[in-house]
Amino acid sequence: MSSTASRPTSAPHRNAPSGLVPNIRRPPRDATRAARLLAQLRRAAPALLAYAAVRVTGLLLLALWAHRQHHGLWPILATEWDAGWYLGIADHGYTHHLGTAYDANNLAFFPLYPLLVKAVAVLTPGTRATTGLVIAVAGSFLAAWGIHSVGSHLHGRRVGVLLTVLWATLPVGLVEWMGYTESLFTAFAAWALYAVLTGRWLWAGSLAAVSGLTRPTGIAVAAAVIVTALLSLRRGFTARALAAAALAPAGWLAYVGWVGLRLGRWDGYFAVQRLWHNEWDGGVETLRRLREVLADDSTPELFLVMVTVTLLASMALYVLSAWDRQPLPLLVFTGVLLLIVLGSGGVYFPRARLLLPGFPLLLPPALHLARASRRFRTLALTAAVLGSAYCSAYMVLVWPSAP
């Protein structure tokens, strides 16, 4: 018998024509990741569509109301209040001096968003205001996607969709589509928390670090990553968890340290915040304003009533979240966020907006709605959408100060 006949028939000849031997290859890693990403996006599509519907509803009411009052819609969304400060930083950079004027030092605003506006505007047509608004809206969809991912991971797709819709229907939800940093920050926070929940430590640390360059409350995201990562070491040492804990506060520390160097004093950033009346007082000012709105003022401003109700509801929802034994990273994030917002002695009226990234607080009502009848769920969500649209429009057209 020849050597050819003795060769096993199951083994293909290495020199056989390619048409006779199957060419089996593993798909490239990048292609696999892209496929997983697309699958996750398709899974989140109902939540993203619902989110868009809620925000468009609010935008339509705002447009009609603004038209009746002869207000331009574009300046409201893209250039006024904090948006103007960020555009000023993108145009002219940061000041070099502390100064003595109150509410006038732009070092209080963290750098990532204005840097993105400046960088992206170079590559795209339109003004920097247009670029800033596009970045904010894009960030809101990334945030909605991340919120849906957290809710779906913990409790299934229905809760994920409801959690996203509830976030869209917050009374100050319009801010998500304004030239502010809340949308971008919420996106980083949501995906950082999702990374922690799924054990992606390096992603969690990196996203927490970037969130710390976006808003002062980025330290709440860093705290969630650090506490969870360090506690995970009790189950065994992992270099990635330790790296995440070290990386998480890097962005916040970098900016605070840079401001100190720029002003030539170690407490430079905190000195700037004092000029914006943002000093920690443990909640004394918050309690005073709560008492004023609820008991002392016979005709409180409607917007301040909404802020007060939001603060009280947030505290109650945190208690419910702890009672439901939410995962530790979510409780740490919302707990630190509440401590920062409620413990500040700063101005009262923006505090509902400052709590906007605290989406895990909405998990208890999302779970309740998921178990409720379809009729109750429809009525509740309809009321929430209409209430959000009205409150958001009132916030920018009637309330005389910043959101």
GROMACS .gro file of C-alpha atoms in nm, residues 17-254:
model
  238
   17PRO     CA    1  -0.654   2.355  -0.360
   18SER     CA    2  -0.848   2.609  -0.160
   19GLY     CA    3  -1.168   2.511  -0.339
   20LEU     CA    4  -1.147   2.155  -0.196
   21VAL     CA    5  -1.060   2.238   0.167
   22PRO     CA    6  -1.290   2.451   0.386
   23ASN     CA    7  -1.124   2.775   0.489
   24ILE     CA    8  -1.240   2.804   0.851
   25ARG     CA    9  -1.123   3.115   1.036
   26ARG     CA   10  -1.226   3.278   1.357
   27PRO     CA   11  -1.384   3.619   1.306
   28PRO     CA   12  -1.154   3.909   1.396
   29ARG     CA   13  -1.185   4.027   1.754
   30ASP     CA   14  -1.291   4.373   1.638
   31ALA     CA   15  -1.571   4.221   1.429
   32THR     CA   16  -1.691   4.020   1.728
   33ARG     CA   17  -1.695   4.329   1.946
   34ALA     CA   18  -1.880   4.526   1.679
   35ALA     CA   19  -2.140   4.248   1.653
   36ARG     CA   20  -2.191   4.246   2.029
   37LEU     CA   21  -2.223   4.624   2.029
   38LEU     CA   22  -2.484   4.617   1.753
   39ALA     CA   23  -2.677   4.344   1.935
   40GLN     CA   24  -2.676   4.550   2.253
   41LEU     CA   25  -2.789   4.857   2.059
   42ARG     CA   26  -3.078   4.663   1.903
   43ARG     CA   27  -3.173   4.544   2.249
   44ALA     CA   28  -3.180   4.905   2.373
   45ALA     CA   29  -3.365   5.040   2.067
   46PRO     CA   30  -3.714   5.044   2.232
   47ALA     CA   31  -3.576   5.241   2.527
   48LEU     CA   32  -3.395   5.488   2.302
   49LEU     CA   33  -3.704   5.541   2.086
   50ALA     CA   34  -3.918   5.594   2.395
   51TYR     CA   35  -3.659   5.836   2.532
   52ALA     CA   36  -3.661   6.035   2.206
   53ALA     CA   37  -4.042   6.047   2.207
   54VAL     CA   38  -4.050   6.191   2.559
   55ARG     CA   39  -3.790   6.455   2.485
   56VAL     CA   40  -3.948   6.555   2.153
   57THR     CA   41  -4.283   6.596   2.330
   58GLY     CA   42  -4.122   6.833   2.578
   59LEU     CA   43  -3.944   7.019   2.300
   60LEU     CA   44  -4.268   7.070   2.105
   61LEU     CA   45  -4.445   7.219   2.407
   62LEU     CA   46  -4.146   7.444   2.472
   63ALA     CA   47  -4.143   7.559   2.109
   64LEU     CA   48  -4.514   7.647   2.116
   65TRP     CA   49  -4.487   7.827   2.449
   66ALA     CA   50  -4.172   8.014   2.340
   67HIS     CA   51  -4.340   8.119   2.014
   68ARG     CA   52  -4.638   8.262   2.203
   69GLN     CA   53  -4.400   8.462   2.422
   70HIS     CA   54  -4.186   8.569   2.123
   71HIS     CA   55  -3.880   8.393   2.259
   72GLY     CA   56  -3.620   8.228   2.040
   73LEU     CA   57  -3.586   7.855   2.105
   74TRP     CA   58  -3.222   7.830   2.000
   75PRO     CA   59  -3.073   8.069   2.260
   76ILE     CA   60  -3.264   7.892   2.537
   77LEU     CA   61  -3.117   7.556   2.446
   78ALA     CA   62  -2.766   7.646   2.332
   79THR     CA   63  -2.633   7.974   2.469
   80GLU     CA   64  -2.790   8.088   2.794
   81TRP     CA   65  -2.689   8.047   3.159
   82ASP     CA   66  -2.426   7.774   3.212
   83ALA     CA   67  -2.409   7.707   2.838
   84GLY     CA   68  -2.275   8.059   2.795
   85TRP     CA   69  -2.002   7.992   3.050
   86TYR     CA   70  -1.892   7.675   2.872
   87LEU     CA   71  -1.888   7.851   2.535
   88GLY     CA   72  -1.680   8.129   2.688
   89ILE     CA   73  -1.425   7.874   2.810
   90ALA     CA   74  -1.417   7.712   2.465
   91ASP     CA   75  -1.357   8.053   2.307
   92HIS     CA   76  -1.117   8.219   2.551
   93GLY     CA   77  -0.996   7.957   2.798
   94TYR     CA   78  -0.979   7.985   3.177
   95THR     CA   79  -0.893   8.285   3.387
   96HIS     CA   80  -0.556   8.305   3.562
   97HIS     CA   81  -0.677   8.489   3.871
   98LEU     CA   82  -0.907   8.419   4.163
   99GLY     CA   83  -1.049   8.770   4.193
  100THR     CA   84  -1.305   8.884   4.447
  101ALA     CA   85  -1.625   8.908   4.243
  102TYR     CA   86  -1.898   8.658   4.324
  103ASP     CA   87  -2.035   8.424   4.056
  104ALA     CA   88  -1.773   8.539   3.807
  105ASN     CA   89  -1.482   8.293   3.802
  106ASN     CA   90  -1.501   8.034   3.521
  107LEU     CA   91  -1.261   7.794   3.697
  108ALA     CA   92  -1.569   7.659   3.874
  109PHE     CA   93  -1.664   7.479   3.550
  110PHE     CA   94  -1.490   7.151   3.474
  111PRO     CA   95  -1.302   7.125   3.144
  112LEU     CA   96  -1.405   6.819   2.944
  113TYR     CA   97  -1.722   6.956   2.784
  114PRO     CA   98  -1.577   7.291   2.668
  115LEU     CA   99  -1.266   7.111   2.541
  116LEU     CA  100  -1.487   6.874   2.340
  117VAL     CA  101  -1.684   7.169   2.203
  118LYS     CA  102  -1.365   7.342   2.095
  119ALA     CA  103  -1.213   7.028   1.940
  120VAL     CA  104  -1.522   6.906   1.757
  121ALA     CA  105  -1.615   7.254   1.628
  122VAL     CA  106  -1.287   7.264   1.436
  123LEU     CA  107  -1.391   6.954   1.239
  124THR     CA  108  -1.758   7.034   1.182
  125PRO     CA  109  -1.959   7.316   1.024
  126GLY     CA  110  -2.165   7.552   1.233
  127THR     CA  111  -2.097   7.750   1.545
  128ARG     CA  112  -1.956   7.627   1.873
  129ALA     CA  113  -2.301   7.669   2.023
  130THR     CA  114  -2.434   7.423   1.764
  131THR     CA  115  -2.151   7.184   1.843
  132GLY     CA  116  -2.215   7.208   2.216
  133LEU     CA  117  -2.583   7.130   2.175
  134VAL     CA  118  -2.513   6.836   1.944
  135ILE     CA  119  -2.265   6.694   2.196
  136ALA     CA  120  -2.522   6.733   2.476
  137VAL     CA  121  -2.799   6.560   2.279
  138ALA     CA  122  -2.565   6.281   2.169
  139GLY     CA  123  -2.456   6.244   2.530
  140SER     CA  124  -2.820   6.214   2.637
  141PHE     CA  125  -2.872   5.914   2.407
  142LEU     CA  126  -2.552   5.753   2.535
  143ALA     CA  127  -2.681   5.815   2.886
  144ALA     CA  128  -3.022   5.664   2.803
  145TRP     CA  129  -2.847   5.360   2.657
  146GLY     CA  130  -2.632   5.320   2.968
  147ILE     CA  131  -2.932   5.362   3.199
  148HIS     CA  132  -3.121   5.098   3.003
  149SER     CA  133  -2.821   4.866   3.025
  150VAL     CA  134  -2.803   4.900   3.404
  151GLY     CA  135  -3.177   4.845   3.449
  152SER     CA  136  -3.187   4.550   3.208
  153HIS     CA  137  -2.882   4.388   3.366
  154LEU     CA  138  -3.039   4.404   3.712
  155HIS     CA  139  -3.408   4.342   3.646
  156GLY     CA  140  -3.476   4.267   3.278
  157ARG     CA  141  -3.564   4.463   2.966
  158ARG     CA  142  -3.900   4.600   3.082
  159VAL     CA  143  -3.745   4.763   3.386
  160GLY     CA  144  -3.460   4.891   3.168
  161VAL     CA  145  -3.705   5.066   2.936
  162LEU     CA  146  -3.911   5.207   3.224
  163LEU     CA  147  -3.600   5.333   3.403
  164THR     CA  148  -3.493   5.515   3.087
  165VAL     CA  149  -3.837   5.669   3.036
  166LEU     CA  150  -3.855   5.783   3.398
  167TRP     CA  151  -3.516   5.951   3.364
  168ALA     CA  152  -3.644   6.131   3.053
  169THR     CA  153  -3.955   6.252   3.241
  170LEU     CA  154  -3.776   6.419   3.530
  171PRO     CA  155  -3.913   6.771   3.595
  172VAL     CA  156  -3.589   6.927   3.470
  173GLY     CA  157  -3.552   6.679   3.182
  174LEU     CA  158  -3.513   6.960   2.928
  175VAL     CA  159  -3.160   7.014   3.060
  176GLU     CA  160  -3.068   6.684   2.892
  177TRP     CA  161  -3.110   6.865   2.558
  178MET     CA  162  -2.942   7.192   2.654
  179GLY     CA  163  -2.581   7.302   2.628
  180TYR     CA  164  -2.510   7.171   2.978
  181THR     CA  165  -2.290   6.889   3.107
  182GLU     CA  166  -2.559   6.679   3.278
  183SER     CA  167  -2.619   6.449   2.978
  184LEU     CA  168  -2.251   6.382   2.918
  185PHE     CA  169  -2.186   6.325   3.285
  186THR     CA  170  -2.483   6.089   3.321
  187ALA     CA  171  -2.354   5.889   3.024
  188PHE     CA  172  -2.014   5.842   3.187
  189ALA     CA  173  -2.173   5.761   3.523
  190ALA     CA  174  -2.420   5.508   3.381
  191TRP     CA  175  -2.161   5.320   3.179
  192ALA     CA  176  -1.910   5.328   3.466
  193LEU     CA  177  -2.170   5.172   3.695
  194TYR     CA  178  -2.260   4.916   3.430
  195ALA     CA  179  -1.891   4.830   3.395
  196VAL     CA  180  -1.864   4.778   3.772
  197LEU     CA  181  -2.175   4.559   3.777
  198THR     CA  182  -2.035   4.342   3.496
  199GLY     CA  183  -1.678   4.323   3.631
  200ARG     CA  184  -1.511   4.539   3.364
  201TRP     CA  185  -1.278   4.709   3.607
  202LEU     CA  186  -1.053   4.901   3.369
  203TRP     CA  187  -1.353   5.043   3.185
  204ALA     CA  188  -1.509   5.139   3.517
  205GLY     CA  189  -1.198   5.319   3.638
  206SER     CA  190  -1.145   5.497   3.305
  207LEU     CA  191  -1.505   5.617   3.278
  208ALA     CA  192  -1.501   5.733   3.640
  209ALA     CA  193  -1.183   5.929   3.569
  210VAL     CA  194  -1.342   6.096   3.266
  211SER     CA  195  -1.656   6.177   3.464
  212GLY     CA  196  -1.430   6.354   3.713
  213LEU     CA  197  -1.322   6.588   3.435
  214THR     CA  198  -1.685   6.666   3.349
  215ARG     CA  199  -1.855   6.772   3.672
  216PRO     CA  200  -1.758   6.820   4.039
  217THR     CA  201  -1.991   6.535   4.129
  218GLY     CA  202  -1.763   6.303   3.934
  219ILE     CA  203  -1.620   6.222   4.275
  220ALA     CA  204  -1.944   6.029   4.341
  221VAL     CA  205  -1.873   5.799   4.045
  222ALA     CA  206  -1.515   5.758   4.164
  223ALA     CA  207  -1.636   5.667   4.513
  224ALA     CA  208  -1.867   5.398   4.374
  225VAL     CA  209  -1.582   5.241   4.176
  226ILE     CA  210  -1.326   5.268   4.458
  227VAL     CA  211  -1.547   5.119   4.731
  228THR     CA  212  -1.669   4.832   4.514
  229ALA     CA  213  -1.324   4.755   4.376
  230LEU     CA  214  -1.156   4.751   4.717
  231LEU     CA  215  -1.428   4.534   4.869
  232SER     CA  216  -1.394   4.291   4.579
  233LEU     CA  217  -1.032   4.231   4.682
  234ARG     CA  218  -1.162   4.036   4.983
  235ARG     CA  219  -1.257   3.758   4.738
  236GLY     CA  220  -0.906   3.754   4.598
  237PHE     CA  221  -0.651   3.997   4.467
  238THR     CA  222  -0.706   4.126   4.114
  239ALA     CA  223  -0.472   4.379   3.960
  240ARG     CA  224  -0.751   4.523   3.744
  241ALA     CA  225  -0.973   4.602   4.041
  242LEU     CA  226  -0.684   4.770   4.218
  243ALA     CA  227  -0.599   4.967   3.904
  244ALA     CA  228  -0.962   5.078   3.873
  245ALA     CA  229  -0.960   5.204   4.232
  246ALA     CA  230  -0.645   5.404   4.165
  247LEU     CA  231  -0.764   5.538   3.829
  248ALA     CA  232  -1.120   5.635   3.925
  249PRO     CA  233  -1.047   5.967   4.106
  250ALA     CA  234  -0.768   6.070   3.868
  251GLY     CA  235  -0.974   6.309   3.655
  252TRP     CA  236  -1.128   6.494   3.948
  253LEU     CA  237  -0.794   6.519   4.130
  254ALA     CA  238  -0.617   6.633   3.814
   0.00000   0.00000   0.00000
